[in-house]
mmCIF file of C-alpha atoms in Angstrom:
data_model
loop_
_atom_site.group_PDB
_atom_site.id
_atom_site.type_symbol
_atom_site.label_atom_id
_atom_site.label_comp_id
_atom_site.label_asym_id
_atom_site.label_seq_id
_atom_site.Cartn_x
_atom_site.Cartn_y
_atom_site.Cartn_z
ATOM 1 C CA MET A 381 110.176 74.532 77.441
ATOM 2 C CA LYS A 382 111.322 77.558 79.443
ATOM 3 C CA PRO A 383 109.279 80.749 79.133
ATOM 4 C CA GLN A 384 111.097 83.728 77.644
ATOM 5 C CA ARG A 385 112.496 85.963 80.366
ATOM 6 C CA SER A 386 110.633 89.029 79.022
ATOM 7 C CA THR A 387 107.337 87.161 79.349
ATOM 8 C CA VAL A 388 108.227 86.089 82.894
ATOM 9 C CA LEU A 389 109.138 89.681 83.793
ATOM 10 C CA ALA A 390 105.872 90.991 82.363
ATOM 11 C CA ALA A 391 103.864 88.435 84.345
ATOM 12 C CA GLY A 392 104.982 89.978 87.625
ATOM 13 C CA LEU A 393 104.056 93.500 86.666
ATOM 14 C CA VAL A 394 100.293 93.544 86.315
ATOM 15 C CA PRO A 395 97.992 93.483 89.358
ATOM 16 C CA LEU A 396 94.688 91.645 89.321
ATOM 17 C CA LEU A 397 95.750 89.229 86.592
ATOM 18 C CA SER A 398 95.281 86.368 88.960
ATOM 19 C CA LEU A 399 91.618 87.349 89.003
ATOM 20 C CA ALA A 400 91.285 88.216 85.335
ATOM 21 C CA ALA A 401 88.281 86.007 84.709
ATOM 22 C CA ILE A 402 85.269 84.539 86.621
ATOM 23 C CA ALA A 403 82.548 81.451 86.300
ATOM 24 C CA PRO A 404 78.800 80.916 86.099
ATOM 25 C CA ALA A 405 76.821 80.877 89.292
ATOM 26 C CA SER A 406 75.385 77.444 88.486
ATOM 27 C CA ALA A 407 77.696 75.877 91.101
ATOM 28 C CA ALA A 408 77.328 76.732 94.781
ATOM 29 C CA SER A 409 78.157 80.412 95.304
ATOM 30 C CA ASP A 410 79.706 81.677 98.519
ATOM 31 C CA ALA A 411 77.897 84.877 99.525
ATOM 32 C CA CYS A 412 81.004 85.932 101.499
ATOM 33 C CA ILE A 413 82.731 86.811 98.212
ATOM 34 C CA VAL A 414 79.992 89.237 97.146
ATOM 35 C CA GLY A 415 81.296 92.780 97.470
ATOM 36 C CA THR A 416 84.080 95.046 96.250
ATOM 37 C CA TRP A 417 87.681 94.078 97.017
ATOM 38 C CA GLN A 418 91.022 95.848 96.725
ATOM 39 C CA PRO A 419 94.326 93.962 96.431
ATOM 40 C CA ILE A 420 96.750 94.200 99.336
ATOM 41 C CA GLY A 421 100.188 94.383 97.751
ATOM 42 C CA ASN A 422 100.981 92.715 94.435
ATOM 43 C CA ALA A 423 101.154 88.934 94.765
ATOM 44 C CA ALA A 424 102.607 88.414 91.288
ATOM 45 C CA ALA A 425 105.515 90.770 92.029
ATOM 46 C CA GLU A 426 106.059 89.175 95.451
ATOM 47 C CA TRP A 427 105.994 85.708 93.844
ATOM 48 C CA MET A 428 108.647 86.804 91.322
ATOM 49 C CA GLN A 429 110.885 88.030 94.166
ATOM 50 C CA ARG A 430 110.657 84.641 95.912
ATOM 51 C CA ASN A 431 110.799 82.316 92.915
ATOM 52 C CA ALA A 432 113.042 84.008 90.348
ATOM 53 C CA PRO A 433 116.471 84.444 91.947
ATOM 54 C CA GLY A 434 118.256 87.565 90.771
ATOM 55 C CA ILE A 435 115.136 89.393 89.613
ATOM 56 C CA ARG A 436 114.140 92.528 91.492
ATOM 57 C CA VAL A 437 110.593 93.833 91.124
ATOM 58 C CA ALA A 438 109.456 97.325 92.119
ATOM 59 C CA VAL A 439 105.781 98.264 91.828
ATOM 60 C CA GLU A 440 105.863 102.048 91.628
ATOM 61 C CA GLN A 441 102.119 102.654 91.384
ATOM 62 C CA GLN A 442 99.153 100.300 91.615
ATOM 63 C CA GLN A 443 95.424 100.594 92.065
ATOM 64 C CA GLY A 444 92.626 98.195 91.443
ATOM 65 C CA ALA A 445 89.256 96.882 92.487
ATOM 66 C CA LEU A 446 87.371 93.663 91.966
ATOM 67 C CA GLU A 447 83.596 93.534 92.385
ATOM 68 C CA PHE A 448 81.801 90.210 92.834
ATOM 69 C CA ARG A 449 78.043 90.648 92.417
ATOM 70 C CA ALA A 450 75.328 88.480 93.991
ATOM 71 C CA ASP A 451 74.022 87.541 90.519
ATOM 72 C CA GLY A 452 77.305 85.680 89.802
ATOM 73 C CA SER A 453 78.847 88.389 87.627
ATOM 74 C CA TYR A 454 82.001 90.357 88.306
ATOM 75 C CA ALA A 455 83.929 93.425 87.126
ATOM 76 C CA ALA A 456 87.636 94.102 87.636
ATOM 77 C CA ALA A 457 89.772 97.129 86.814
ATOM 78 C CA GLY A 458 93.301 98.125 87.664
ATOM 79 C CA SER A 459 96.378 100.040 86.655
ATOM 80 C CA ALA A 460 100.072 99.801 87.475
ATOM 81 C CA THR A 461 103.535 101.053 86.744
ATOM 82 C CA ALA A 462 106.347 98.667 87.628
ATOM 83 C CA LYS A 463 109.906 97.643 86.864
ATOM 84 C CA ALA A 464 111.592 94.242 86.953
ATOM 85 C CA SER A 465 115.331 93.925 86.555
ATOM 86 C CA SER A 466 118.106 91.382 86.699
ATOM 87 C CA GLU A 467 121.846 91.614 86.198
ATOM 88 C CA ASN A 468 121.513 91.658 82.403
ATOM 89 C CA MET A 469 118.117 93.082 81.552
ATOM 90 C CA SER A 470 115.157 95.120 82.708
ATOM 91 C CA ALA A 471 111.484 95.506 81.845
ATOM 92 C CA THR A 472 109.412 98.560 82.682
ATOM 93 C CA THR A 473 105.648 98.900 82.249
ATOM 94 C CA ARG A 474 103.948 102.252 81.769
ATOM 95 C CA ASP A 475 100.304 103.225 81.709
ATOM 96 C CA THR A 476 99.224 99.610 82.165
ATOM 97 C CA ARG A 477 95.452 99.360 82.503
ATOM 98 C CA PHE A 478 93.349 96.246 82.856
ATOM 99 C CA GLN A 479 89.582 95.704 82.734
ATOM 100 C CA ALA A 480 87.604 92.483 82.822
ATOM 101 C CA GLN A 481 84.123 91.187 83.369
ATOM 102 C CA GLY A 482 82.572 87.783 83.462
ATOM 103 C CA THR A 483 80.964 85.335 85.872
ATOM 104 C CA TRP A 484 82.161 83.561 89.009
ATOM 105 C CA SER A 485 81.276 80.509 91.071
ATOM 106 C CA THR A 486 82.585 78.648 94.082
ATOM 107 C CA ASP A 487 82.568 74.978 94.966
ATOM 108 C CA GLY A 488 84.498 73.071 97.643
ATOM 109 C CA GLY A 489 86.883 75.903 98.546
ATOM 110 C CA ARG A 490 87.653 76.666 94.892
ATOM 111 C CA LEU A 491 86.827 79.859 93.054
ATOM 112 C CA THR A 492 86.284 79.532 89.297
ATOM 113 C CA LEU A 493 86.564 82.592 87.096
ATOM 114 C CA ARG A 494 85.178 82.759 83.529
ATOM 115 C CA PRO A 495 85.754 85.881 81.471
ATOM 116 C CA SER A 496 83.260 87.247 78.982
ATOM 117 C CA ARG A 497 85.356 90.304 78.133
ATOM 118 C CA GLU A 498 88.735 91.696 79.119
ATOM 119 C CA SER A 499 91.233 94.226 77.860
ATOM 120 C CA MET A 500 94.744 95.353 78.676
ATOM 121 C CA SER A 501 96.627 98.401 77.467
ATOM 122 C CA GLY A 502 99.954 100.014 78.173
ATOM 123 C CA THR A 503 103.532 99.590 77.063
ATOM 124 C CA MET A 504 106.507 97.544 78.145
ATOM 125 C CA LYS A 505 110.070 98.651 77.561
ATOM 126 C CA ILE A 506 112.689 95.891 77.653
ATOM 127 C CA GLN A 507 116.408 96.562 77.788
ATOM 128 C CA GLY A 508 118.637 93.589 77.032
ATOM 129 C CA PRO A 509 122.199 92.750 78.077
ATOM 130 C CA ASN A 510 123.705 94.394 74.997
ATOM 131 C CA GLY A 511 121.954 97.690 75.781
ATOM 132 C CA ARG A 512 119.425 97.180 73.006
ATOM 133 C CA THR A 513 116.002 98.505 73.972
ATOM 134 C CA ILE A 514 112.655 97.538 72.532
ATOM 135 C CA GLU A 515 109.284 99.007 73.372
ATOM 136 C CA MET A 516 106.065 97.134 72.716
ATOM 137 C CA PRO A 517 102.442 96.979 73.783
ATOM 138 C CA MET A 518 101.699 94.855 76.834
ATOM 139 C CA PRO A 519 101.322 91.199 75.820
ATOM 140 C CA LYS A 520 97.734 90.176 75.072
ATOM 141 C CA GLY A 521 96.136 86.806 74.784
ATOM 142 C CA PRO A 522 92.739 85.203 74.893
ATOM 143 C CA ALA A 523 90.879 85.295 78.187
ATOM 144 C CA GLN A 524 91.245 82.018 80.075
ATOM 145 C CA VAL A 525 89.162 80.274 82.721
ATOM 146 C CA GLN A 526 91.018 80.174 86.038
ATOM 147 C CA GLU A 527 90.514 78.037 89.108
ATOM 148 C CA MET A 528 92.066 78.804 92.473
ATOM 149 C CA GLN A 529 91.662 78.025 96.135
ATOM 150 C CA TYR A 530 90.197 80.780 98.254
ATOM 151 C CA ALA A 531 89.351 81.747 101.818
ATOM 152 C CA CYS A 532 86.885 84.510 102.605
ATOM 153 C CA GLY A 533 86.083 86.402 105.777
ATOM 154 C CA ALA A 534 84.100 89.509 106.666
ATOM 155 C CA THR A 535 86.912 91.893 105.724
ATOM 156 C CA GLU A 536 89.510 89.828 103.820
ATOM 157 C CA LEU A 537 89.684 87.516 100.817
ATOM 158 C CA GLU A 538 92.686 85.368 99.934
ATOM 159 C CA THR A 539 93.273 83.484 96.685
ATOM 160 C CA ARG A 540 95.916 80.820 95.983
ATOM 161 C CA THR A 541 96.745 80.250 92.337
ATOM 162 C CA ALA A 542 98.699 77.054 91.699
ATOM 163 C CA ILE A 543 101.881 77.423 89.643
ATOM 164 C CA ARG A 544 103.333 74.264 88.140
ATOM 165 C CA ASN A 545 106.597 73.240 89.830
ATOM 166 C CA ALA A 546 106.584 76.310 92.110
ATOM 167 C CA THR A 547 104.895 77.805 95.136
ATOM 168 C CA PRO A 548 101.388 79.239 94.582
ATOM 169 C CA ILE A 549 100.694 82.923 94.041
ATOM 170 C CA VAL A 550 98.859 84.081 97.179
ATOM 171 C CA GLN A 551 96.930 87.334 96.767
ATOM 172 C CA ARG A 552 95.131 89.015 99.643
ATOM 173 C CA TYR A 553 92.314 91.545 99.278
ATOM 174 C CA LYS A 554 90.550 93.875 101.696
ATOM 175 C CA ARG A 555 86.835 94.501 101.472
ATOM 176 C CA LEU A 556 85.898 98.014 100.382
ATOM 177 C CA ARG A 557 82.122 97.391 100.622
#
């Protein structure tokens, strides 16, 4: 089953979604991850550019931070304004804000994220090929556990989120503290 194009467009517009959730510290925890991180670029938007021919993504404004604490908890927050367009349609997000908290763990080069709470707000305006425009709240769904590969250094963190039948989403972060 193919995802609806509006859902695919929305997926590329929100930063930090690849780290929306985090897992208990019962597994081995990599102390390198502890700290506050800021995304470098927007991996979801860059992934859309590479993997969805004909779709153009422009992130007009983005800010975010992800804090991994030594006790195995985390907090994430971000905001963005972006536009995705193709020959026949466009989607624009406005005032998109994201917050999450939960727990994290690492084991064997994998980072597991388990949410305890998350929220998203903002609006998405979609214009279809016939000129019809609809405006709706950003899509919401239940928080989901995520697993991804990661590499961590003194000043940079990189995550690789597997995407079925496609290249992974690779997000880089710089350490703030």
